[in-house]
PDB file of N, CA, C and O in Angstrom:
ATOM      1  N   MET U   1     133.173-105.426 202.310  1.00  0.00           N
ATOM      2  CA  MET U   1     132.919-105.183 200.909  1.00  0.00           C
ATOM      3  C   MET U   1     131.575-104.482 200.717  1.00  0.00           C
ATOM      4  O   MET U   1     131.451-103.590 199.898  1.00  0.00           O
ATOM      5  N   LYS U   2     130.552-104.932 201.487  1.00  0.00           N
ATOM      6  CA  LYS U   2     129.234-104.326 201.364  1.00  0.00           C
ATOM      7  C   LYS U   2     129.252-102.875 201.821  1.00  0.00           C
ATOM      8  O   LYS U   2     128.549-102.038 201.255  1.00  0.00           O
ATOM      9  N   LYS U   3     130.086-102.562 202.836  1.00  0.00           N
ATOM     10  CA  LYS U   3     130.183-101.186 203.312  1.00  0.00           C
ATOM     11  C   LYS U   3     130.763-100.282 202.236  1.00  0.00           C
ATOM     12  O   LYS U   3     130.293 -99.173 202.024  1.00  0.00           O
ATOM     13  N   LYS U   4     131.799-100.762 201.543  1.00  0.00           N
ATOM     14  CA  LYS U   4     132.430 -99.963 200.491  1.00  0.00           C
ATOM     15  C   LYS U   4     131.454 -99.726 199.337  1.00  0.00           C
ATOM     16  O   LYS U   4     131.385 -98.625 198.784  1.00  0.00           O
ATOM     17  N   LEU U   5     130.692-100.743 198.989  1.00  0.00           N
ATOM     18  CA  LEU U   5     129.710-100.618 197.918  1.00  0.00           C
ATOM     19  C   LEU U   5     128.612 -99.634 198.314  1.00  0.00           C
ATOM     20  O   LEU U   5     128.197 -98.783 197.520  1.00  0.00           O
ATOM     21  N   PHE U   6     128.159 -99.708 199.564  1.00  0.00           N
ATOM     22  CA  PHE U   6     127.136 -98.805 200.064  1.00  0.00           C
ATOM     23  C   PHE U   6     127.630 -97.356 200.066  1.00  0.00           C
ATOM     24  O   PHE U   6     126.930 -96.432 199.646  1.00  0.00           O
ATOM     25  N   ILE U   7     128.861 -97.140 200.525  1.00  0.00           N
ATOM     26  CA  ILE U   7     129.440 -95.792 200.569  1.00  0.00           C
ATOM     27  C   ILE U   7     129.615 -95.244 199.156  1.00  0.00           C
ATOM     28  O   ILE U   7     129.346 -94.069 198.891  1.00  0.00           O
ATOM     29  N   ALA U   8     130.042 -96.076 198.231  1.00  0.00           N
ATOM     30  CA  ALA U   8     130.220 -95.629 196.846  1.00  0.00           C
ATOM     31  C   ALA U   8     128.863 -95.246 196.227  1.00  0.00           C
ATOM     32  O   ALA U   8     128.747 -94.221 195.537  1.00  0.00           O
ATOM     33  N   ALA U   9     127.846 -96.050 196.477  1.00  0.00           N
ATOM     34  CA  ALA U   9     126.514 -95.739 195.947  1.00  0.00           C
ATOM     35  C   ALA U   9     125.976 -94.459 196.572  1.00  0.00           C
ATOM     36  O   ALA U   9     125.367 -93.620 195.884  1.00  0.00           O
ATOM     37  N   LEU U  10     126.197 -94.281 197.846  1.00  0.00           N
ATOM     38  CA  LEU U  10     125.750 -93.073 198.531  1.00  0.00           C
ATOM     39  C   LEU U  10     126.474 -91.847 197.981  1.00  0.00           C
ATOM     40  O   LEU U  10     125.858 -90.811 197.733  1.00  0.00           O
ATOM     41  N   PHE U  11     127.756 -91.946 197.762  1.00  0.00           N
ATOM     42  CA  PHE U  11     128.539 -90.840 197.216  1.00  0.00           C
ATOM     43  C   PHE U  11     128.050 -90.467 195.813  1.00  0.00           C
ATOM     44  O   PHE U  11     127.894 -89.295 195.494  1.00  0.00           O
ATOM     45  N   LEU U  12     127.819 -91.462 194.970  1.00  0.00           N
ATOM     46  CA  LEU U  12     127.328 -91.191 193.618  1.00  0.00           C
ATOM     47  C   LEU U  12     125.949 -90.541 193.653  1.00  0.00           C
ATOM     48  O   LEU U  12     125.659 -89.622 192.882  1.00  0.00           O
ATOM     49  N   ASN U  13     125.099 -91.009 194.525  1.00  0.00           N
ATOM     50  CA  ASN U  13     123.755 -90.450 194.636  1.00  0.00           C
ATOM     51  C   ASN U  13     123.808 -88.981 195.059  1.00  0.00           C
ATOM     52  O   ASN U  13     123.102 -88.139 194.511  1.00  0.00           O
ATOM     53  N   LEU U  14     124.651 -88.660 196.033  1.00  0.00           N
ATOM     54  CA  LEU U  14     124.753 -87.288 196.511  1.00  0.00           C
ATOM     55  C   LEU U  14     125.414 -86.363 195.499  1.00  0.00           C
ATOM     56  O   LEU U  14     125.126 -85.172 195.457  1.00  0.00           O
ATOM     57  N   SER U  15     126.301 -86.882 194.674  1.00  0.00           N
ATOM     58  CA  SER U  15     126.972 -86.028 193.690  1.00  0.00           C
ATOM     59  C   SER U  15     126.082 -85.756 192.480  1.00  0.00           C
ATOM     60  O   SER U  15     126.222 -84.735 191.812  1.00  0.00           O
ATOM     61  N   VAL U  16     125.132 -86.629 192.180  1.00  0.00           N
ATOM     62  CA  VAL U  16     124.247 -86.444 191.029  1.00  0.00           C
ATOM     63  C   VAL U  16     123.049 -85.572 191.388  1.00  0.00           C
ATOM     64  O   VAL U  16     122.567 -84.798 190.573  1.00  0.00           O
ATOM     65  N   THR U  17     122.575 -85.614 192.600  1.00  0.00           N
ATOM     66  CA  THR U  17     121.366 -84.898 193.016  1.00  0.00           C
ATOM     67  C   THR U  17     121.460 -83.383 192.813  1.00  0.00           C
ATOM     68  O   THR U  17     120.535 -82.790 192.275  1.00  0.00           O
ATOM     69  N   PRO U  18     122.548 -82.682 193.182  1.00  0.00           N
ATOM     70  CA  PRO U  18     122.587 -81.231 192.962  1.00  0.00           C
ATOM     71  C   PRO U  18     122.493 -80.849 191.481  1.00  0.00           C
ATOM     72  O   PRO U  18     121.896 -79.833 191.145  1.00  0.00           O
ATOM     73  N   ALA U  19     123.060 -81.660 190.600  1.00  0.00           N
ATOM     74  CA  ALA U  19     122.978 -81.361 189.174  1.00  0.00           C
ATOM     75  C   ALA U  19     121.535 -81.454 188.685  1.00  0.00           C
ATOM     76  O   ALA U  19     121.077 -80.626 187.903  1.00  0.00           O
ATOM     77  N   ILE U  20     120.796 -82.433 189.163  1.00  0.00           N
ATOM     78  CA  ILE U  20     119.394 -82.593 188.766  1.00  0.00           C
ATOM     79  C   ILE U  20     118.558 -81.435 189.314  1.00  0.00           C
ATOM     80  O   ILE U  20     117.731 -80.861 188.615  1.00  0.00           O
ATOM     81  N   ILE U  21     118.806 -81.051 190.553  1.00  0.00           N
ATOM     82  CA  ILE U  21     118.051 -79.962 191.166  1.00  0.00           C
ATOM     83  C   ILE U  21     118.313 -78.649 190.444  1.00  0.00           C
ATOM     84  O   ILE U  21     117.392 -77.887 190.171  1.00  0.00           O
ATOM     85  N   SER U  22     119.555 -78.357 190.075  1.00  0.00           N
ATOM     86  CA  SER U  22     119.849 -77.096 189.399  1.00  0.00           C
ATOM     87  C   SER U  22     119.217 -77.064 188.010  1.00  0.00           C
ATOM     88  O   SER U  22     118.744 -76.022 187.568  1.00  0.00           O
ATOM     89  N   LEU U  23     119.181 -78.188 187.313  1.00  0.00           N
ATOM     90  CA  LEU U  23     118.524 -78.218 186.006  1.00  0.00           C
ATOM     91  C   LEU U  23     117.020 -77.982 186.145  1.00  0.00           C
ATOM     92  O   LEU U  23     116.416 -77.248 185.388  1.00  0.00           O
ATOM     93  N   TYR U  24     116.425 -78.575 187.148  1.00  0.00           N
ATOM     94  CA  TYR U  24     114.997 -78.400 187.376  1.00  0.00           C
ATOM     95  C   TYR U  24     114.689 -76.959 187.760  1.00  0.00           C
ATOM     96  O   TYR U  24     113.739 -76.360 187.289  1.00  0.00           O
ATOM     97  N   GLY U  25     115.519 -76.372 188.594  1.00  0.00           N
ATOM     98  CA  GLY U  25     115.292 -74.996 189.036  1.00  0.00           C
ATOM     99  C   GLY U  25     115.366 -74.012 187.889  1.00  0.00           C
ATOM    100  O   GLY U  25     114.578 -73.071 187.813  1.00  0.00           O
ATOM    101  N   ASN U  26     116.277 -74.161 186.956  1.00  0.00           N
ATOM    102  CA  ASN U  26     116.401 -73.245 185.820  1.00  0.00           C
ATOM    103  C   ASN U  26     115.190 -73.309 184.908  1.00  0.00           C
ATOM    104  O   ASN U  26     114.740 -72.292 184.398  1.00  0.00           O
ATOM    105  N   SER U  27     114.661 -74.498 184.683  1.00  0.00           N
ATOM    106  CA  SER U  27     113.516 -74.597 183.783  1.00  0.00           C
ATOM    107  C   SER U  27     112.282 -73.958 184.392  1.00  0.00           C
ATOM    108  O   SER U  27     111.476 -73.366 183.695  1.00  0.00           O
ATOM    109  N   VAL U  28     112.131 -74.027 185.704  1.00  0.00           N
ATOM    110  CA  VAL U  28     110.975 -73.405 186.363  1.00  0.00           C
ATOM    111  C   VAL U  28     111.074 -71.893 186.256  1.00  0.00           C
ATOM    112  O   VAL U  28     110.099 -71.221 185.976  1.00  0.00           O
ATOM    113  N   VAL U  29     112.256 -71.333 186.435  1.00  0.00           N
ATOM    114  CA  VAL U  29     112.436 -69.887 186.365  1.00  0.00           C
ATOM    115  C   VAL U  29     112.132 -69.395 184.959  1.00  0.00           C
ATOM    116  O   VAL U  29     111.454 -68.391 184.775  1.00  0.00           O
ATOM    117  N   LYS U  30     112.574 -70.095 183.937  1.00  0.00           N
ATOM    118  CA  LYS U  30     112.320 -69.679 182.561  1.00  0.00           C
ATOM    119  C   LYS U  30     110.832 -69.714 182.242  1.00  0.00           C
ATOM    120  O   LYS U  30     110.325 -68.829 181.591  1.00  0.00           O
ATOM    121  N   ALA U  31     110.135 -70.721 182.719  1.00  0.00           N
ATOM    122  CA  ALA U  31     108.705 -70.816 182.467  1.00  0.00           C
ATOM    123  C   ALA U  31     107.967 -69.662 183.143  1.00  0.00           C
ATOM    124  O   ALA U  31     107.053 -69.079 182.580  1.00  0.00           O
ATOM    125  N   THR U  32     108.385 -69.295 184.331  1.00  0.00           N
ATOM    126  CA  THR U  32     107.741 -68.198 185.047  1.00  0.00           C
ATOM    127  C   THR U  32     107.979 -66.877 184.328  1.00  0.00           C
ATOM    128  O   THR U  32     107.086 -66.054 184.223  1.00  0.00           O
ATOM    129  N   GLU U  33     109.166 -66.660 183.803  1.00  0.00           N
ATOM    130  CA  GLU U  33     109.463 -65.414 183.101  1.00  0.00           C
ATOM    131  C   GLU U  33     108.610 -65.266 181.846  1.00  0.00           C
ATOM    132  O   GLU U  33     108.121 -64.190 181.557  1.00  0.00           O
ATOM    133  N   THR U  34     108.376 -66.333 181.117  1.00  0.00           N
ATOM    134  CA  THR U  34     107.576 -66.235 179.905  1.00  0.00           C
ATOM    135  C   THR U  34     106.106 -66.041 180.224  1.00  0.00           C
ATOM    136  O   THR U  34     105.398 -65.371 179.494  1.00  0.00           O
ATOM    137  N   GLU U  35     105.625 -66.587 181.339  1.00  0.00           N
ATOM    138  CA  GLU U  35     104.230 -66.413 181.710  1.00  0.00           C
ATOM    139  C   GLU U  35     103.937 -64.984 182.132  1.00  0.00           C
ATOM    140  O   GLU U  35     102.868 -64.471 181.900  1.00  0.00           O
ATOM    141  N   ASN U  36     104.896 -64.300 182.755  1.00  0.00           N
ATOM    142  CA  ASN U  36     104.676 -62.950 183.243  1.00  0.00           C
ATOM    143  C   ASN U  36     104.514 -61.940 182.114  1.00  0.00           C
ATOM    144  O   ASN U  36     103.976 -60.874 182.315  1.00  0.00           O
ATOM    145  N   GLN U  37     104.989 -62.233 180.927  1.00  0.00           N
ATOM    146  CA  GLN U  37     104.904 -61.288 179.824  1.00  0.00           C
ATOM    147  C   GLN U  37     103.480 -61.124 179.319  1.00  0.00           C
ATOM    148  O   GLN U  37     103.144 -60.104 178.755  1.00  0.00           O
ATOM    149  N   GLY U  38     102.608 -62.092 179.534  1.00  0.00           N
ATOM    150  CA  GLY U  38     101.261 -62.019 179.001  1.00  0.00           C
ATOM    151  C   GLY U  38     100.193 -61.768 180.050  1.00  0.00           C
ATOM    152  O   GLY U  38      99.068 -62.181 179.874  1.00  0.00           O
ATOM    153  N   ILE U  39     100.518 -61.076 181.128  1.00  0.00           N
ATOM    154  CA  ILE U  39      99.526 -60.839 182.176  1.00  0.00           C
ATOM    155  C   ILE U  39      98.490 -59.844 181.687  1.00  0.00           C
ATOM    156  O   ILE U  39      98.821 -58.780 181.175  1.00  0.00           O
ATOM    157  N   GLN U  40      97.236 -60.196 181.852  1.00  0.00           N
ATOM    158  CA  GLN U  40      96.117 -59.346 181.454  1.00  0.00           C
ATOM    159  C   GLN U  40      95.299 -59.001 182.694  1.00  0.00           C
ATOM    160  O   GLN U  40      95.126 -59.838 183.567  1.00  0.00           O
ATOM    161  N   PRO U  41      94.758 -57.793 182.765  1.00  0.00           N
ATOM    162  CA  PRO U  41      93.899 -57.466 183.907  1.00  0.00           C
ATOM    163  C   PRO U  41      92.584 -58.223 183.821  1.00  0.00           C
ATOM    164  O   PRO U  41      92.059 -58.464 182.743  1.00  0.00           O
ATOM    165  N   TYR U  42      92.047 -58.628 184.971  1.00  0.00           N
ATOM    166  CA  TYR U  42      90.794 -59.365 185.003  1.00  0.00           C
ATOM    167  C   TYR U  42      89.578 -58.449 185.035  1.00  0.00           C
ATOM    168  O   TYR U  42      88.520 -58.806 184.589  1.00  0.00           O
ATOM    169  N   THR U  43      89.722 -57.263 185.599  1.00  0.00           N
ATOM    170  CA  THR U  43      88.576 -56.375 185.718  1.00  0.00           C
ATOM    171  C   THR U  43      88.590 -55.337 184.615  1.00  0.00           C
ATOM    172  O   THR U  43      89.639 -54.897 184.159  1.00  0.00           O
ATOM    173  N   GLU U  44      87.412 -54.967 184.205  1.00  0.00           N
ATOM    174  CA  GLU U  44      87.258 -53.953 183.180  1.00  0.00           C
ATOM    175  C   GLU U  44      86.794 -52.669 183.855  1.00  0.00           C
ATOM    176  O   GLU U  44      85.874 -52.675 184.662  1.00  0.00           O
ATOM    177  N   LYS U  45      87.435 -51.559 183.530  1.00  0.00           N
ATOM    178  CA  LYS U  45      87.049 -50.284 184.110  1.00  0.00           C
ATOM    179  C   LYS U  45      85.893 -49.709 183.303  1.00  0.00           C
ATOM    180  O   LYS U  45      86.012 -49.509 182.090  1.00  0.00           O
ATOM    181  N   THR U  46      84.791 -49.466 183.989  1.00  0.00           N
ATOM    182  CA  THR U  46      83.605 -48.930 183.330  1.00  0.00           C
ATOM    183  C   THR U  46      83.058 -47.757 184.126  1.00  0.00           C
ATOM    184  O   THR U  46      83.378 -47.575 185.301  1.00  0.00           O
ATOM    185  N   GLY U  47      82.222 -46.978 183.479  1.00  0.00           N
ATOM    186  CA  GLY U  47      81.582 -45.858 184.151  1.00  0.00           C
ATOM    187  C   GLY U  47      80.497 -45.286 183.257  1.00  0.00           C
ATOM    188  O   GLY U  47      80.453 -45.547 182.046  1.00  0.00           O
ATOM    189  N   TYR U  48      79.608 -44.519 183.858  1.00  0.00           N
ATOM    190  CA  TYR U  48      78.520 -43.913 183.089  1.00  0.00           C
ATOM    191  C   TYR U  48      78.954 -42.560 182.556  1.00  0.00           C
ATOM    192  O   TYR U  48      79.655 -41.797 183.218  1.00  0.00           O
ATOM    193  N   ARG U  49      78.512 -42.264 181.349  1.00  0.00           N
ATOM    194  CA  ARG U  49      78.662 -40.952 180.743  1.00  0.00           C
ATOM    195  C   ARG U  49      77.274 -40.329 180.694  1.00  0.00           C
ATOM    196  O   ARG U  49      76.289 -41.018 180.430  1.00  0.00           O
ATOM    197  N   TYR U  50      77.211 -39.046 180.950  1.00  0.00           N
ATOM    198  CA  TYR U  50      75.923 -38.362 181.025  1.00  0.00           C
ATOM    199  C   TYR U  50      75.833 -37.282 179.959  1.00  0.00           C
ATOM    200  O   TYR U  50      76.844 -36.706 179.543  1.00  0.00           O
ATOM    201  N   LYS U  51      74.580 -37.010 179.509  1.00  0.00           N
ATOM    202  CA  LYS U  51      74.329 -35.903 178.595  1.00  0.00           C
ATOM    203  C   LYS U  51      72.953 -35.319 178.920  1.00  0.00           C
ATOM    204  O   LYS U  51      72.079 -35.993 179.455  1.00  0.00           O
ATOM    205  N   LYS U  52      72.791 -34.038 178.586  1.00  0.00           N
ATOM    206  CA  LYS U  52      71.510 -33.360 178.801  1.00  0.00           C
ATOM    207  C   LYS U  52      70.952 -32.934 177.458  1.00  0.00           C
ATOM    208  O   LYS U  52      71.661 -32.353 176.632  1.00  0.00           O
ATOM    209  N   VAL U  53      69.668 -33.243 177.251  1.00  0.00           N
ATOM    210  CA  VAL U  53      68.953 -32.836 176.044  1.00  0.00           C
ATOM    211  C   VAL U  53      67.660 -32.166 176.501  1.00  0.00           C
ATOM    212  O   VAL U  53      66.807 -32.815 177.118  1.00  0.00           O
ATOM    213  N   ASN U  54      67.515 -30.862 176.229  1.00  0.00           N
ATOM    214  CA  ASN U  54      66.332 -30.086 176.614  1.00  0.00           C
ATOM    215  C   ASN U  54      66.026 -30.223 178.107  1.00  0.00           C
ATOM    216  O   ASN U  54      64.878 -30.387 178.509  1.00  0.00           O
ATOM    217  N   GLY U  55      67.036 -30.194 178.956  1.00  0.00           N
ATOM    218  CA  GLY U  55      66.845 -30.268 180.392  1.00  0.00           C
ATOM    219  C   GLY U  55      66.654 -31.678 180.929  1.00  0.00           C
ATOM    220  O   GLY U  55      66.510 -31.883 182.133  1.00  0.00           O
ATOM    221  N   THR U  56      66.637 -32.693 180.085  1.00  0.00           N
ATOM    222  CA  THR U  56      66.483 -34.089 180.502  1.00  0.00           C
ATOM    223  C   THR U  56      67.857 -34.758 180.491  1.00  0.00           C
ATOM    224  O   THR U  56      68.607 -34.645 179.523  1.00  0.00           O
ATOM    225  N   THR U  57      68.190 -35.480 181.582  1.00  0.00           N
ATOM    226  CA  THR U  57      69.504 -36.129 181.701  1.00  0.00           C
ATOM    227  C   THR U  57      69.412 -37.593 181.280  1.00  0.00           C
ATOM    228  O   THR U  57      68.493 -38.309 181.668  1.00  0.00           O
ATOM    229  N   TYR U  58      70.400 -37.997 180.477  1.00  0.00           N
ATOM    230  CA  TYR U  58      70.505 -39.379 180.016  1.00  0.00           C
ATOM    231  C   TYR U  58      71.870 -39.931 180.421  1.00  0.00           C
ATOM    232  O   TYR U  58      72.834 -39.184 180.577  1.00  0.00           O
ATOM    233  N   LYS U  59      71.933 -41.247 180.589  1.00  0.00           N
ATOM    234  CA  LYS U  59      73.210 -41.899 180.913  1.00  0.00           C
ATOM    235  C   LYS U  59      73.417 -43.103 179.997  1.00  0.00           C
ATOM    236  O   LYS U  59      72.461 -43.685 179.474  1.00  0.00           O
ATOM    237  N   ARG U  60      74.700 -43.451 179.822  1.00  0.00           N
ATOM    238  CA  ARG U  60      75.063 -44.602 178.990  1.00  0.00           C
ATOM    239  C   ARG U  60      76.366 -45.178 179.522  1.00  0.00           C
ATOM    240  O   ARG U  60      77.293 -44.436 179.867  1.00  0.00           O
ATOM    241  N   LEU U  61      76.461 -46.502 179.601  1.00  0.00           N
ATOM    242  CA  LEU U  61      77.632 -47.166 180.170  1.00  0.00           C
ATOM    243  C   LEU U  61      78.785 -47.195 179.156  1.00  0.00           C
ATOM    244  O   LEU U  61      78.610 -47.623 178.012  1.00  0.00           O
ATOM    245  N   TRP U  62      79.975 -46.747 179.610  1.00  0.00           N
ATOM    246  CA  TRP U  62      81.164 -46.650 178.767  1.00  0.00           C
ATOM    247  C   TRP U  62      82.270 -47.532 179.340  1.00  0.00           C
ATOM    248  O   TRP U  62      82.478 -47.594 180.545  1.00  0.00           O
ATOM    249  N   SER U  63      82.987 -48.244 178.467  1.00  0.00           N
ATOM    250  CA  SER U  63      84.124 -49.064 178.875  1.00  0.00           C
ATOM    251  C   SER U  63      85.409 -48.269 178.659  1.00  0.00           C
ATOM    252  O   SER U  63      85.776 -47.961 177.524  1.00  0.00           O
ATOM    253  N   TYR U  64      86.079 -47.925 179.765  1.00  0.00           N
ATOM    254  CA  TYR U  64      87.349 -47.211 179.669  1.00  0.00           C
ATOM    255  C   TYR U  64      88.468 -48.145 179.215  1.00  0.00           C
ATOM    256  O   TYR U  64      89.453 -47.690 178.633  1.00  0.00           O
ATOM    257  N   THR U  65      88.314 -49.421 179.445  1.00  0.00           N
ATOM    258  CA  THR U  65      89.323 -50.399 179.035  1.00  0.00           C
ATOM    259  C   THR U  65      89.303 -50.609 177.524  1.00  0.00           C
ATOM    260  O   THR U  65      90.336 -50.584 176.866  1.00  0.00           O
ATOM    261  N   LYS U  66      88.111 -50.824 176.963  1.00  0.00           N
ATOM    262  CA  LYS U  66      87.978 -51.125 175.532  1.00  0.00           C
ATOM    263  C   LYS U  66      87.663 -49.898 174.685  1.00  0.00           C
ATOM    264  O   LYS U  66      87.649 -49.989 173.459  1.00  0.00           O
ATOM    265  N   GLN U  67      87.391 -48.764 175.341  1.00  0.00           N
ATOM    266  CA  GLN U  67      87.065 -47.525 174.649  1.00  0.00           C
ATOM    267  C   GLN U  67      85.873 -47.678 173.715  1.00  0.00           C
ATOM    268  O   GLN U  67      85.916 -47.329 172.537  1.00  0.00           O
ATOM    269  N   LYS U  68      84.774 -48.241 174.257  1.00  0.00           N
ATOM    270  CA  LYS U  68      83.546 -48.377 173.468  1.00  0.00           C
ATOM    271  C   LYS U  68      82.336 -48.412 174.395  1.00  0.00           C
ATOM    272  O   LYS U  68      82.455 -48.636 175.598  1.00  0.00           O
ATOM    273  N   TRP U  69      81.147 -48.176 173.811  1.00  0.00           N
ATOM    274  CA  TRP U  69      79.905 -48.213 174.575  1.00  0.00           C
ATOM    275  C   TRP U  69      79.528 -49.651 174.911  1.00  0.00           C
ATOM    276  O   TRP U  69      79.660 -50.544 174.076  1.00  0.00           O
ATOM    277  N   LEU U  70      79.031 -49.855 176.136  1.00  0.00           N
ATOM    278  CA  LEU U  70      78.578 -51.180 176.549  1.00  0.00           C
ATOM    279  C   LEU U  70      77.057 -51.299 176.503  1.00  0.00           C
ATOM    280  O   LEU U  70      76.533 -52.406 176.496  1.00  0.00           O
ATOM    281  N   GLU U  71      76.352 -50.173 176.494  1.00  0.00           N
ATOM    282  CA  GLU U  71      74.897 -50.159 176.344  1.00  0.00           C
ATOM    283  C   GLU U  71      74.552 -49.646 174.960  1.00  0.00           C
ATOM    284  O   GLU U  71      75.219 -48.776 174.414  1.00  0.00           O
ATOM    285  N   LEU U  72      73.490 -50.190 174.387  1.00  0.00           N
ATOM    286  CA  LEU U  72      73.112 -49.821 173.020  1.00  0.00           C
ATOM    287  C   LEU U  72      72.516 -48.420 172.937  1.00  0.00           C
ATOM    288  O   LEU U  72      72.757 -47.704 171.956  1.00  0.00           O
ATOM    289  N   GLU U  73      71.741 -48.017 173.930  1.00  0.00           N
ATOM    290  CA  GLU U  73      71.062 -46.726 173.852  1.00  0.00           C
ATOM    291  C   GLU U  73      71.234 -45.941 175.143  1.00  0.00           C
ATOM    292  O   GLU U  73      71.562 -46.489 176.191  1.00  0.00           O
ATOM    293  N   TRP U  74      70.967 -44.642 175.048  1.00  0.00           N
ATOM    294  CA  TRP U  74      70.984 -43.770 176.220  1.00  0.00           C
ATOM    295  C   TRP U  74      69.764 -44.078 177.071  1.00  0.00           C
ATOM    296  O   TRP U  74      68.686 -44.298 176.572  1.00  0.00           O
ATOM    297  N   THR U  75      69.924 -44.072 178.405  1.00  0.00           N
ATOM    298  CA  THR U  75      68.862 -44.366 179.353  1.00  0.00           C
ATOM    299  C   THR U  75      68.487 -43.098 180.108  1.00  0.00           C
ATOM    300  O   THR U  75      69.368 -42.347 180.539  1.00  0.00           O
ATOM    301  N   LEU U  76      67.208 -42.867 180.288  1.00  0.00           N
ATOM    302  CA  LEU U  76      66.733 -41.703 181.017  1.00  0.00           C
ATOM    303  C   LEU U  76      67.067 -41.828 182.497  1.00  0.00           C
ATOM    304  O   LEU U  76      66.837 -42.866 183.119  1.00  0.00           O
ATOM    305  N   VAL U  77      67.639 -40.759 183.070  1.00  0.00           N
ATOM    306  CA  VAL U  77      67.974 -40.736 184.492  1.00  0.00           C
ATOM    307  C   VAL U  77      66.775 -40.152 185.229  1.00  0.00           C
ATOM    308  O   VAL U  77      66.325 -39.060 184.924  1.00  0.00           O
ATOM    309  N   GLU U  78      66.258 -40.861 186.218  1.00  0.00           N
ATOM    310  CA  GLU U  78      65.079 -40.393 186.957  1.00  0.00           C
ATOM    311  C   GLU U  78      65.463 -39.679 188.220  1.00  0.00           C
ATOM    312  O   GLU U  78      66.388 -39.957 188.870  1.00  0.00           O
TER     313      GLU U  78
END
């Protein structure tokens, strides 16, 4: 009798486990898909812009990512 009860419990356990695993797997995939839509770059692309006034060269830091100046004033290039 104990063998039959053990086999029945084992059978029920094995038949329920794949259903639980498939439900868990689907929720993980959906969460990953929604997270990928909001990926943002971590680095900002920057570079210096140069200008000449009366033979003197000046530079100023420009953000190519945000399209704005990162330094308040032009700096003299030595």
